[in-house]
Coordinates of C-alpha atoms in Angstrom, one line a residue:
M2 CA 204.4 209.8 -6.6
G3 CA 207.3 207.9 -8.2
M4 CA 207.5 205.5 -5.3
G5 CA 203.7 205.1 -5.3
G6 CA 203.6 204.5 -9.0
L7 CA 206.3 201.8 -8.6
A8 CA 204.4 200.1 -5.8
L9 CA 201.1 200.3 -7.7
A10 CA 202.7 199.0 -11.0
S11 CA 204.2 196.1 -9.1
L12 CA 200.9 195.1 -7.6
F13 CA 199.1 195.4 -10.9
S14 CA 201.8 193.5 -12.7
N15 CA 201.6 190.7 -10.2
D16 CA 197.9 190.5 -10.6
G17 CA 198.0 190.6 -14.4
L18 CA 196.1 193.9 -14.4
M19 CA 198.6 195.8 -16.4
A20 CA 199.1 195.4 -20.2
K21 CA 202.6 195.2 -21.6
G22 CA 204.2 198.5 -22.3
M23 CA 205.5 199.6 -18.9
D24 CA 209.2 200.2 -18.3
S25 CA 211.0 196.9 -18.0
S26 CA 212.5 198.0 -14.7
L27 CA 209.1 196.9 -13.3
G28 CA 209.5 193.4 -14.9
T29 CA 207.4 194.1 -18.0
A30 CA 208.3 194.7 -21.6
L31 CA 209.2 198.1 -23.0
P32 CA 206.6 199.9 -25.1
G33 CA 206.1 198.3 -28.5
L34 CA 207.8 195.1 -27.6
P35 CA 207.9 192.5 -28.9
H36 CA 208.1 193.9 -32.4
H37 CA 206.6 190.8 -34.0
A38 CA 205.3 187.4 -32.8
P39 CA 208.1 185.6 -31.0
K40 CA 208.9 181.9 -31.4
A41 CA 211.2 181.8 -28.4
K42 CA 210.0 182.6 -24.8
R43 CA 213.3 181.6 -23.1
I44 CA 216.8 180.6 -23.8
I45 CA 219.5 178.2 -22.4
Y46 CA 222.9 179.2 -23.7
L47 CA 225.5 176.5 -23.2
F48 CA 228.7 178.5 -23.7
Q49 CA 231.8 176.4 -24.2
S50 CA 234.6 178.7 -23.2
G51 CA 238.0 178.3 -24.8
G52 CA 237.1 177.5 -28.4
P53 CA 236.0 173.9 -29.2
S54 CA 237.7 172.3 -32.2
Q55 CA 235.1 172.1 -34.9
L56 CA 237.5 169.8 -36.9
D57 CA 237.4 167.2 -34.1
L58 CA 233.7 167.5 -33.3
F59 CA 231.4 168.5 -36.2
D60 CA 233.2 169.8 -39.3
Y61 CA 234.3 166.5 -40.9
K62 CA 237.1 166.8 -43.4
P63 CA 238.1 163.4 -44.7
G64 CA 240.5 164.8 -47.3
L65 CA 242.9 165.9 -44.5
S66 CA 244.3 162.4 -44.3
D67 CA 246.1 163.0 -47.6
M68 CA 247.5 166.2 -46.3
H69 CA 248.4 165.1 -42.8
G70 CA 251.8 166.4 -41.8
K71 CA 252.2 168.6 -44.9
D72 CA 252.5 172.4 -44.7
L73 CA 249.2 174.3 -45.1
P74 CA 249.2 175.8 -48.5
E75 CA 249.7 179.6 -48.5
S76 CA 246.8 179.9 -50.9
I77 CA 244.5 178.6 -48.1
R78 CA 246.0 180.7 -45.3
G79 CA 246.1 183.8 -47.5
G80 CA 248.3 185.8 -45.2
Q81 CA 245.7 185.9 -42.5
R82 CA 246.9 186.9 -39.1
L83 CA 248.0 184.4 -36.5
T84 CA 248.3 184.5 -32.8
G85 CA 251.7 185.1 -31.2
M86 CA 251.7 181.5 -30.1
S87 CA 252.2 180.1 -33.6
A88 CA 253.3 183.0 -35.7
N89 CA 256.9 182.0 -35.4
Q90 CA 256.4 178.5 -36.6
S91 CA 258.5 177.7 -39.7
I92 CA 255.8 175.3 -41.0
F93 CA 252.2 174.8 -40.3
P94 CA 251.6 171.1 -40.6
V95 CA 248.1 170.0 -41.3
A96 CA 246.7 167.7 -38.6
Q97 CA 243.8 165.4 -39.4
S98 CA 241.5 164.6 -36.5
N99 CA 242.4 161.5 -34.5
F100 CA 238.7 160.7 -34.1
K101 CA 236.3 158.8 -36.3
F102 CA 233.2 160.4 -37.8
Q103 CA 229.8 158.9 -38.7
Q104 CA 226.5 160.1 -40.1
Y105 CA 223.5 160.1 -37.7
G106 CA 219.8 160.6 -37.8
K107 CA 217.5 161.2 -40.7
S108 CA 219.5 164.3 -41.4
R109 CA 222.7 162.2 -42.0
T110 CA 224.7 164.7 -39.9
W111 CA 228.4 164.0 -39.4
V112 CA 229.4 163.8 -35.8
S113 CA 232.6 162.7 -34.1
E114 CA 232.8 159.6 -32.0
L115 CA 233.6 162.1 -29.1
M116 CA 229.9 163.1 -29.1
P117 CA 227.8 159.8 -29.0
Y118 CA 225.0 161.4 -27.0
T119 CA 224.8 164.5 -29.2
A120 CA 224.7 162.2 -32.2
E121 CA 221.4 160.8 -30.8
V122 CA 219.7 164.2 -31.0
V123 CA 221.1 165.6 -34.3
D124 CA 217.7 165.7 -35.9
E125 CA 216.7 168.3 -33.3
L126 CA 219.7 170.5 -34.0
C127 CA 220.4 173.3 -36.4
F128 CA 224.1 173.5 -37.1
I129 CA 225.9 176.6 -38.2
K130 CA 229.2 175.6 -39.7
S131 CA 230.1 179.0 -41.1
M132 CA 230.4 181.2 -38.0
I133 CA 233.1 183.9 -38.2
T134 CA 234.3 186.4 -35.6
E135 CA 236.7 189.4 -35.7
Q136 CA 238.6 188.5 -32.6
I137 CA 241.6 186.1 -32.3
N138 CA 242.3 186.1 -28.6
H139 CA 240.1 184.8 -25.8
D140 CA 239.2 187.9 -23.8
P141 CA 238.0 190.1 -26.7
A142 CA 236.5 187.1 -28.5
I143 CA 234.4 186.0 -25.5
T144 CA 233.4 189.6 -24.7
F145 CA 232.4 190.0 -28.4
M146 CA 230.3 186.9 -28.4
Q147 CA 228.6 187.8 -25.1
T148 CA 228.1 191.5 -25.6
G149 CA 228.5 192.4 -29.3
H150 CA 231.7 194.3 -28.7
Q151 CA 235.2 193.3 -28.0
L152 CA 235.8 195.9 -25.3
P153 CA 234.4 195.7 -21.8
G154 CA 231.5 197.9 -20.8
R155 CA 228.6 196.9 -23.1
P156 CA 225.5 195.1 -21.8
S157 CA 225.4 191.3 -22.3
M158 CA 222.8 189.5 -24.4
G159 CA 220.9 188.4 -21.4
A160 CA 220.8 192.0 -20.1
W161 CA 219.5 193.3 -23.4
L162 CA 216.6 190.7 -23.4
S163 CA 215.8 191.4 -19.8
Y164 CA 215.7 195.1 -20.5
G165 CA 213.6 194.8 -23.6
L166 CA 211.2 192.0 -22.7
G167 CA 211.1 192.0 -18.9
S168 CA 210.5 188.9 -16.8
E169 CA 207.5 186.7 -16.3
N170 CA 208.6 185.6 -12.8
Q171 CA 208.5 188.1 -10.1
N172 CA 210.3 185.9 -7.6
L173 CA 213.4 185.0 -9.7
P174 CA 215.8 187.0 -11.8
G175 CA 215.1 187.1 -15.5
F176 CA 218.8 186.4 -16.2
V177 CA 220.6 183.6 -14.3
V178 CA 224.2 182.5 -14.8
L179 CA 225.7 179.0 -13.9
V180 CA 229.4 178.3 -14.1
S181 CA 230.7 174.7 -14.0
K182 CA 232.7 173.9 -10.9
N183 CA 234.3 170.8 -12.5
A184 CA 235.8 172.5 -15.5
V185 CA 239.5 173.1 -16.4
R186 CA 240.2 176.7 -15.6
D187 CA 242.3 177.4 -18.7
Q188 CA 240.7 180.8 -19.4
P189 CA 239.3 183.2 -16.8
L190 CA 235.6 184.3 -16.8
Y191 CA 234.6 187.7 -15.7
A192 CA 231.3 188.9 -14.2
R193 CA 231.2 191.6 -16.8
L194 CA 230.4 188.9 -19.4
W195 CA 226.9 188.7 -17.9
G196 CA 226.8 192.4 -16.7
N197 CA 224.3 195.0 -17.5
G198 CA 226.8 197.6 -18.8
F199 CA 225.0 200.9 -19.0
L200 CA 221.5 199.4 -18.7
P201 CA 219.7 199.6 -15.4
S202 CA 221.5 197.3 -12.9
Q203 CA 218.6 194.9 -12.2
H204 CA 219.1 193.5 -15.7
Q205 CA 222.6 192.0 -14.9
G206 CA 222.9 188.2 -14.7
V207 CA 222.7 186.7 -11.2
Q208 CA 225.1 183.9 -10.7
F209 CA 223.8 180.8 -8.9
R210 CA 226.6 178.8 -7.1
S211 CA 226.7 175.3 -5.7
G212 CA 226.6 174.8 -2.0
K213 CA 224.4 175.9 0.9
D214 CA 224.0 179.5 -0.4
P215 CA 223.3 179.5 -4.2
V216 CA 223.3 183.3 -4.3
L217 CA 225.8 185.1 -2.2
F218 CA 224.5 187.3 0.7
L219 CA 220.9 186.1 0.1
S220 CA 220.5 184.3 3.4
N221 CA 219.7 186.2 6.6
P222 CA 222.6 186.7 9.1
E223 CA 222.5 184.5 12.2
N224 CA 219.7 185.5 14.7
Y225 CA 218.1 187.7 12.0
D226 CA 214.7 186.5 10.7
G227 CA 212.5 187.4 7.8
N228 CA 210.5 190.0 9.7
D229 CA 213.7 191.8 10.7
R230 CA 214.8 191.9 7.0
K231 CA 211.4 193.1 5.8
E232 CA 211.4 195.9 8.4
M233 CA 214.9 196.9 7.3
L234 CA 213.9 196.9 3.6
D235 CA 210.9 199.1 4.4
Y236 CA 213.1 201.7 6.1
L237 CA 215.7 201.4 3.3
K238 CA 212.9 201.9 0.7
D239 CA 211.9 205.1 2.5
L240 CA 215.4 206.4 2.5
N241 CA 215.9 205.6 -1.1
G242 CA 212.6 207.3 -1.9
I243 CA 213.9 210.5 -0.3
Q244 CA 217.1 210.2 -2.3
Y245 CA 215.1 209.7 -5.5
D246 CA 212.9 212.7 -4.8
T247 CA 216.1 214.7 -4.3
Y248 CA 218.2 213.6 -7.3
G249 CA 215.7 211.8 -9.7
D250 CA 218.3 209.1 -10.5
P251 CA 216.4 206.2 -12.1
E252 CA 219.2 203.8 -10.8
I253 CA 217.7 204.4 -7.3
N254 CA 214.5 202.7 -8.4
A255 CA 216.6 199.9 -9.9
R256 CA 218.4 199.4 -6.5
I257 CA 215.0 199.3 -4.7
A258 CA 213.8 196.6 -7.2
Q259 CA 216.9 194.6 -6.6
Y260 CA 216.5 194.7 -2.8
E261 CA 212.9 193.6 -3.1
M262 CA 213.8 190.8 -5.6
A263 CA 216.5 189.6 -3.2
F264 CA 213.9 189.3 -0.4
R265 CA 211.6 187.3 -2.6
M266 CA 214.5 185.1 -3.7
Q267 CA 215.1 183.9 -0.1
T268 CA 212.2 181.6 -0.7
S269 CA 212.3 181.0 -4.5
V270 CA 216.0 180.2 -4.9
P271 CA 216.2 177.3 -2.4
E272 CA 213.0 175.9 -3.9
V273 CA 214.2 175.9 -7.5
S274 CA 217.7 174.7 -6.4
D275 CA 216.3 171.7 -4.5
M276 CA 216.8 168.5 -6.6
S277 CA 215.3 166.1 -4.1
D278 CA 212.0 165.9 -6.0
E279 CA 213.8 164.8 -9.3
P280 CA 213.3 161.0 -10.0
D281 CA 216.2 158.7 -10.5
W282 CA 215.5 158.4 -14.2
V283 CA 216.2 162.1 -14.7
F284 CA 219.6 161.8 -13.0
D285 CA 220.3 158.7 -15.1
L286 CA 219.4 160.7 -18.2
Y287 CA 221.8 163.6 -17.4
G288 CA 224.5 161.4 -16.0
E289 CA 225.9 160.6 -12.6
E290 CA 227.5 164.0 -12.1
S291 CA 224.1 165.6 -12.3
R292 CA 223.7 164.5 -8.6
D293 CA 226.7 166.8 -7.7
P294 CA 225.5 170.5 -7.6
G295 CA 227.7 172.9 -9.6
T296 CA 228.9 170.4 -12.2
Y297 CA 228.1 170.9 -15.8
A298 CA 225.5 168.1 -15.7
A299 CA 223.8 169.4 -12.6
N300 CA 223.7 172.9 -14.1
C301 CA 222.0 171.6 -17.2
L302 CA 219.4 170.0 -15.0
L303 CA 219.0 173.2 -13.0
A304 CA 218.7 175.2 -16.2
R305 CA 215.7 173.1 -17.1
K306 CA 214.1 173.8 -13.7
L307 CA 214.8 177.5 -14.0
I308 CA 213.1 177.9 -17.4
E309 CA 210.1 175.9 -16.0
K310 CA 209.9 178.8 -13.6
D311 CA 209.9 181.2 -16.6
V312 CA 213.4 182.5 -16.1
K313 CA 214.0 184.1 -19.5
F314 CA 217.8 183.7 -20.0
V315 CA 219.9 180.9 -18.4
Q316 CA 223.6 181.1 -19.3
L317 CA 225.9 178.2 -18.6
Y318 CA 229.6 178.7 -18.8
H319 CA 231.9 175.6 -19.1
Q320 CA 235.7 176.3 -19.3
G321 CA 238.4 174.0 -20.6
W322 CA 238.3 174.0 -24.4
D323 CA 241.5 175.9 -25.0
Q324 CA 243.7 173.0 -26.3
H325 CA 246.9 174.4 -27.8
G326 CA 248.6 171.1 -27.0
N327 CA 247.6 167.6 -26.1
L328 CA 244.3 168.2 -27.8
P329 CA 243.2 164.5 -28.3
S330 CA 243.3 163.8 -24.6
G331 CA 242.0 167.2 -23.6
I332 CA 239.0 167.3 -25.9
K333 CA 238.1 163.7 -25.0
N334 CA 237.9 164.7 -21.3
Q335 CA 235.8 167.8 -22.1
C336 CA 233.3 165.8 -24.2
A337 CA 233.0 163.2 -21.4
K338 CA 232.0 165.9 -19.0
T339 CA 229.5 167.7 -21.3
D340 CA 228.1 165.4 -24.1
Q341 CA 225.6 163.3 -22.1
A342 CA 224.1 166.2 -20.2
T343 CA 223.9 168.5 -23.2
A344 CA 221.9 165.8 -25.2
A345 CA 219.9 165.0 -22.1
L346 CA 218.8 168.6 -21.9
I347 CA 217.4 168.5 -25.4
K348 CA 215.6 165.2 -24.7
D349 CA 214.2 166.4 -21.4
L350 CA 212.9 169.7 -22.8
K351 CA 211.3 167.9 -25.7
Q352 CA 209.5 165.3 -23.7
R353 CA 208.1 168.1 -21.4
G354 CA 206.9 170.1 -24.4
L355 CA 209.3 172.9 -23.6
L356 CA 211.6 172.7 -26.6
E357 CA 208.9 174.3 -28.8
D358 CA 209.4 177.7 -27.2
T359 CA 212.8 177.3 -25.6
L360 CA 215.9 178.1 -27.6
V361 CA 219.1 176.1 -26.8
V362 CA 222.4 177.4 -28.0
W363 CA 225.8 175.5 -27.9
G364 CA 229.1 177.0 -28.9
G365 CA 232.3 178.9 -28.0
E366 CA 234.0 182.1 -29.0
F367 CA 236.0 180.9 -32.0
G368 CA 237.3 177.7 -33.6
R369 CA 240.7 176.0 -33.9
T370 CA 243.2 175.8 -36.7
V371 CA 243.6 172.9 -39.1
Y372 CA 247.4 173.0 -38.6
S373 CA 249.1 171.8 -35.5
Q374 CA 250.5 174.3 -33.1
G375 CA 253.8 172.9 -32.0
T376 CA 255.1 169.5 -32.8
L377 CA 252.8 167.1 -34.7
T378 CA 253.2 163.4 -33.8
A379 CA 251.4 160.2 -34.9
D380 CA 248.9 160.5 -32.0
N381 CA 249.2 164.0 -30.6
Y382 CA 248.7 167.6 -31.8
G383 CA 247.4 171.0 -30.7
R384 CA 245.4 173.6 -32.4
D385 CA 245.7 177.4 -32.2
H386 CA 242.8 180.0 -32.1
H387 CA 240.9 180.4 -35.4
P388 CA 238.4 183.1 -35.9
R389 CA 237.8 182.5 -39.6
C390 CA 235.3 179.7 -39.2
F391 CA 233.8 177.7 -36.3
T392 CA 230.7 175.6 -35.6
M393 CA 227.7 176.4 -33.3
W394 CA 224.3 174.8 -33.0
M395 CA 220.8 175.8 -31.9
A396 CA 217.7 173.8 -31.1
G397 CA 214.0 174.4 -30.5
A398 CA 212.0 177.6 -30.6
G399 CA 211.6 178.1 -34.4
V400 CA 215.0 177.0 -35.7
K401 CA 215.1 174.3 -38.4
P402 CA 215.7 170.9 -36.9
G403 CA 218.1 168.4 -38.5
F404 CA 219.5 171.2 -40.6
T405 CA 223.1 172.4 -41.5
Y406 CA 223.8 175.9 -42.6
G407 CA 227.0 177.1 -44.2
A408 CA 230.1 175.3 -45.3
T409 CA 233.9 175.6 -45.1
D410 CA 236.7 174.6 -47.5
D411 CA 238.4 171.2 -47.6
F412 CA 240.8 172.3 -44.9
G413 CA 238.1 173.7 -42.5
Y414 CA 240.0 177.0 -42.7
N415 CA 237.8 179.5 -44.6
V416 CA 234.0 179.8 -45.0
T417 CA 233.0 179.0 -48.5
Q418 CA 229.2 179.3 -48.2
D419 CA 226.8 181.4 -46.2
P420 CA 229.0 183.2 -43.6
V421 CA 227.4 184.1 -40.3
H422 CA 229.1 186.9 -38.4
V423 CA 228.7 187.2 -34.6
H424 CA 226.4 190.3 -35.3
D425 CA 224.3 188.2 -37.6
F426 CA 224.0 185.5 -34.9
H427 CA 222.9 188.1 -32.4
A428 CA 220.4 189.6 -34.8
S429 CA 218.9 186.2 -35.5
L430 CA 218.7 185.3 -31.8
M431 CA 216.9 188.6 -31.1
H432 CA 214.5 187.9 -34.0
L433 CA 213.4 184.6 -32.5
F434 CA 212.4 186.6 -29.4
G435 CA 210.3 188.9 -31.5
V436 CA 212.8 191.7 -31.3
D437 CA 214.1 193.8 -34.2
H438 CA 217.7 194.2 -33.3
E439 CA 217.9 197.6 -35.0
K440 CA 215.0 199.0 -32.8
L441 CA 216.0 197.8 -29.3
I442 CA 218.3 200.7 -28.5
F443 CA 219.5 202.6 -25.4
K444 CA 220.9 206.1 -25.4
H445 CA 224.0 206.4 -23.3
Q446 CA 226.4 209.4 -23.2
G447 CA 224.9 210.9 -26.3
R448 CA 225.0 207.8 -28.5
R449 CA 222.4 205.2 -29.3
Y450 CA 223.6 201.7 -28.6
R451 CA 222.3 198.2 -29.5
L452 CA 223.5 194.6 -29.1
T453 CA 224.5 194.4 -32.8
D454 CA 226.3 197.8 -32.7
V455 CA 225.9 199.1 -36.3
A456 CA 225.8 195.8 -38.2
G457 CA 224.0 192.4 -38.2
N458 CA 221.6 190.7 -40.6
V459 CA 218.9 188.2 -39.6
V460 CA 219.6 184.8 -41.1
N461 CA 216.1 183.8 -42.0
D462 CA 217.2 180.5 -43.6
L463 CA 217.8 179.2 -40.0
F464 CA 214.1 179.4 -39.1
T465 CA 211.1 177.2 -39.8

């Protein structure tokens, strides 16, 4: 009866005959979800791995010119912890940005000369300049930002949304991951960052790669056709059904759902990955690298195609922002690879009417220090990790456009107005999807878990 119910639910769901409220393992929302009317239907999260320097991109501090080269006042640092990479420095010389800032748009938002394309869309963006995190090193900080906890093993954001809200496309995963092939590999990325943790396994992110096979092991082996595969899956389903009847393990049903999704993806993945139908003006908008599959620009374009197919969560990872030394040249190269495509995504979504219910997020795991790590020269400096304040932005789907929230001190070292903790950010993101972060829970090993752990407040001032 369990297998029959699964098959029947799948048929009803595909035909639109079943109301929301079924288990999300069948692709539909959990009972009672969404908790309130959502403003976002889907999300593209542009994760900039390594910690972009807010002081060289968005958090303009003109007063640093008077302090350049001088030791950071102890009253500003306040005895806060440092990483092992700069803790032994005898002085902490303030480093003003090498780059010029201007105000753009009706919102008069300050943006660095490194981001000329982003400057064109600032009136669509909602900047949060008062982000704070608890983690000072990359691995726990990235894990914290992606899963709500600094230790591995928790479900990722995408897995939580897939579990709670299900998927509107039966032929593609609800959670897709894209990793730039043209990035500087300064910090490793792990599959657990988009993993399902203790949630059912069909909610983990599926990584799409560049090349002939976007999803590993999806294509049929040589001399093995679709009929053979379908026959194999039918027999495998029967065997798994016997195992489920014997043990009652719900993960068996999750495994069956994954096999069946993989079979459907043999057709849907090549179709959505095919860029041949995109006109030249689209490639010109995203930049020349958008013609090269797997680059950041190409992944931004693919992200748009995926959300057009109702993929709920598309996560892009772009490495290379960890600039402890030679920051001016390093960050310039990073912006050259990402700025145009990022802004193009905003423009493209808006002109297609998709920005209204698609949330776009840009940001890393923490910020960078105002003082130089290592030697400060007239034209070169580095910056260490800084969890006390950093900048992120969101766009679309109910967030205030042309708006800046929060502020930092004159050194860009401490938050002085409206701090937004990582848990607050997660709570706010879930709220946009109609989810009360305190109610979407999963009981595991005797404890009830949620994305925001035991904290988090929705920042309503960010919303229209």
